[in-house]
Structure formats: C-alpha cells, structure tokens
XYZ file of N, CA and C in Angstrom:
249
model
N 0.873 -1.162 -0.178
C 0.117 0.048 -0.005
C 0.823 1.255 -0.037
N 2.068 1.263 0.695
C 2.820 2.459 0.756
C 3.489 2.592 -0.420
N 3.993 1.734 -1.112
C 4.533 1.798 -2.481
C 3.588 2.304 -3.379
N 2.413 1.627 -3.498
C 1.124 2.190 -4.565
C 0.979 3.628 -4.144
N 0.903 3.989 -2.851
C 0.482 5.369 -2.636
C 1.561 6.484 -3.001
N 2.728 5.951 -2.814
C 3.868 7.056 -3.184
C 4.039 7.015 -4.956
N 3.724 6.083 -5.471
C 3.793 5.885 -6.916
C 2.652 6.778 -7.550
N 1.710 6.400 -7.068
C 0.253 7.307 -7.658
C 0.236 8.539 -7.448
N 0.522 8.944 -5.954
C 0.501 10.380 -5.543
C 1.745 10.989 -6.353
N 2.696 10.545 -6.666
C 3.848 11.278 -7.324
C 3.317 11.712 -8.735
N 2.628 10.536 -9.280
C 2.358 10.949 -10.686
C 0.766 11.826 -10.838
N -0.032 11.483 -9.908
C -1.153 12.071 -9.812
C -1.716 12.452 -8.500
N -1.271 13.661 -7.713
C -1.593 13.878 -6.473
C -3.112 13.977 -6.145
N -3.987 14.095 -7.193
C -5.370 14.054 -6.836
C -5.964 12.629 -7.039
N -5.157 11.642 -7.345
C -5.834 10.177 -7.513
C -6.080 9.818 -5.939
N -7.061 8.951 -5.752
C -7.632 8.281 -4.462
C -6.849 7.025 -4.545
N -6.310 6.631 -3.410
C -5.621 5.445 -2.939
C -6.483 4.887 -1.956
N -7.041 3.810 -2.054
C -8.060 3.046 -1.085
C -7.266 1.765 -0.582
N -7.239 1.394 0.583
C -6.653 0.404 1.147
C -7.287 -0.899 0.710
N -6.510 -2.024 0.810
C -7.461 -3.361 0.560
C -8.533 -3.553 1.562
N -9.558 -4.183 1.253
C -10.983 -4.255 1.917
C -10.717 -5.283 3.003
N -11.542 -4.824 4.110
C -11.848 -5.830 5.153
C -12.917 -6.261 4.982
N -13.209 -7.530 5.202
C -14.501 -8.286 5.064
C -14.981 -8.951 6.280
N -14.545 -8.327 7.434
C -15.082 -8.738 8.871
C -14.969 -7.231 9.649
N -15.388 -7.461 10.927
C -15.182 -6.382 11.800
C -13.780 -6.261 12.052
N -13.361 -4.971 12.658
C -11.909 -5.044 12.602
C -11.370 -5.901 13.883
N -10.146 -6.557 13.608
C -9.582 -7.473 14.300
C -8.252 -7.434 14.191
N -7.303 -8.551 14.435
C -5.988 -8.633 14.517
C -5.232 -7.871 13.089
N -6.002 -8.318 12.216
C -5.414 -7.909 10.753
C -5.433 -6.480 10.696
N -6.640 -5.909 11.146
C -6.685 -4.402 10.927
C -5.975 -3.644 11.964
N -5.727 -4.261 13.150
C -4.562 -3.809 14.260
C -3.210 -3.665 13.459
N -2.868 -4.808 12.856
C -1.407 -4.952 12.335
C -1.462 -3.743 11.039
N -2.467 -3.570 10.317
C -2.388 -2.775 9.305
C -2.221 -1.337 9.649
N -2.857 -0.982 11.035
C -2.837 0.386 11.860
C -1.545 0.491 12.512
N -1.044 -0.714 13.039
C 0.266 -0.537 13.612
C 1.671 -0.330 12.739
N 1.214 -0.600 11.347
C 2.498 -0.340 10.314
C 1.882 1.052 9.680
N 1.177 1.871 10.030
C 1.016 3.213 9.762
C 0.069 3.465 8.455
N -0.558 2.240 8.180
C -1.632 2.190 6.939
C -2.450 3.366 7.033
N -2.895 4.159 7.972
C -3.887 5.223 8.052
C -3.275 6.447 7.200
N -1.812 6.642 7.004
C -1.293 7.596 6.409
C -1.260 7.478 4.868
N -1.583 6.192 4.579
C -1.449 5.592 3.172
C -2.703 5.422 2.342
N -3.676 5.780 2.832
C -5.278 5.449 2.233
C -6.037 6.817 2.228
N -6.823 6.931 1.374
C -7.826 8.022 1.310
C -9.114 7.549 1.791
N -9.258 6.319 2.187
C -10.602 5.711 2.708
C -10.363 4.513 3.309
N -11.119 4.238 4.208
C -11.309 2.877 4.925
C -12.276 2.140 3.967
N -11.938 0.974 3.416
C -12.486 0.124 2.664
C -13.181 -1.169 3.247
N -14.426 -1.383 3.263
C -15.063 -2.340 4.101
C -16.001 -3.161 2.954
N -15.958 -4.495 3.140
C -16.996 -5.398 2.075
C -17.648 -5.862 3.176
N -19.032 -5.986 3.201
C -19.955 -6.588 4.250
C -20.926 -7.688 3.588
N -20.570 -8.850 4.328
C -21.320 -10.121 3.736
C -21.896 -10.697 5.187
N -23.302 -10.546 5.136
C -24.043 -10.856 6.298
C -25.411 -10.500 6.298
N -26.014 -10.591 7.392
C -27.412 -10.097 7.463
C -27.839 -8.820 7.340
N -28.594 -8.247 6.941
C -28.878 -6.896 6.947
C -28.996 -6.234 8.396
N -29.536 -6.879 9.162
C -29.949 -6.390 10.385
C -28.600 -6.195 11.287
N -27.480 -6.715 10.793
C -26.262 -6.758 11.354
C -25.178 -5.425 10.798
N -25.722 -4.917 9.493
C -25.014 -4.203 8.834
C -24.439 -2.890 9.809
N -25.548 -2.180 10.353
C -25.094 -1.110 11.342
C -24.182 -1.291 12.428
N -24.476 -2.683 12.972
C -23.600 -2.749 13.888
C -21.943 -3.117 13.478
N -21.839 -3.498 12.274
C -20.412 -3.772 11.916
C -19.848 -2.409 11.347
N -20.486 -1.455 10.770
C -20.243 -0.209 10.543
C -19.652 0.494 11.543
N -20.523 0.500 12.748
C -20.167 1.156 14.013
C -19.067 0.513 14.585
N -18.754 -0.783 14.651
C -17.486 -1.230 15.034
C -16.292 -0.701 14.041
N -16.336 -0.564 12.867
C -15.405 -0.009 12.018
C -15.180 1.715 12.432
N -16.355 2.144 12.563
C -16.095 3.713 12.936
C -15.458 3.777 14.377
N -15.622 2.933 15.286
C -15.112 2.984 16.512
C -13.603 2.804 16.585
N -13.312 1.689 15.537
C -12.063 1.352 15.379
C -11.266 2.668 14.795
N -11.804 3.402 14.029
C -11.112 4.400 13.180
C -10.863 5.616 14.203
N -11.928 5.784 15.095
C -11.960 6.873 16.201
C -10.800 6.291 17.010
N -10.673 5.256 17.575
C -9.634 4.686 18.494
C -8.285 5.252 17.931
N -8.107 4.951 16.543
C -6.855 5.180 16.025
C -6.505 6.315 15.559
N -7.471 7.653 15.842
C -7.236 8.836 15.560
C -7.631 9.158 14.049
N -8.344 8.202 13.345
C -8.670 8.287 11.845
C -10.110 8.577 11.750
N -10.826 9.387 12.625
C -12.216 9.616 12.766
C -12.611 10.327 11.408
N -11.814 11.167 10.672
C -12.205 12.077 9.533
C -11.956 11.089 8.330
N -11.370 9.822 8.348
C -11.347 9.052 7.064
C -12.525 8.561 6.589
N -12.903 8.521 5.515
C -14.210 8.223 5.047
C -14.236 6.509 4.904
N -15.416 6.064 5.323
C -15.548 4.528 5.184
C -16.478 4.321 4.086
N -15.677 3.574 3.321
C -16.340 3.047 2.074
C -16.710 1.642 2.223
N -18.041 1.375 1.740
C -18.505 0.139 1.766
C -18.544 -0.238 0.153
N -17.526 -1.088 -0.236
C -17.413 -1.243 -1.664
C -17.974 -2.800 -2.132
N -18.478 -3.289 -1.177
C -19.283 -4.776 -1.777
C -20.165 -4.917 -0.533
N -21.282 -5.346 -1.002
C -22.411 -5.677 0.238
C -23.030 -6.820 -0.511
N -23.175 -7.819 0.219
C -24.119 -9.242 -0.211
C -24.246 -9.974 0.935
C-alpha cells in the first residue's frame, strides 16, 4: 500500500488510493495494518459486508469505533461490496 501510495500520488496527486478491503469487523489484521502506519497511506477505509442486513449497522459502527480509536475519525468509510 505504501509503495502504491507514493507511486500514484507522485504521478497524480489528486488520485484516490484506497486500502485493501476488510470483510469482517476490525480484528488482528486491522490492528496490524494500523500498527504499520496504514492510515497515512489510504484516502478511505474500505469495507466489504457479507452478512445479514440487520447486522450491517453494528459492523459499520465497529469500524467507526476502530477508526476513532486510531485517530482516523475523519477517514471516509467506503462500503465497496455488500451481499
């Protein structure tokens, strides 16, 4: 992600770079991404949701809490797949 960020932003500073998607509530993988500074190298938090519709709001809320805890409250949350 860091290499893609620098390459794309050097050629097109206005390009949006979005992290690989997470298809589950934030857990160990999201923590590792965050610990490695991923928040500085993405323009949006990318989420895929596969589950029951009544669980969607809770999953989004979990991602928003994670972003807030990491100091990334202003990072947009994109749901790029739903099913």
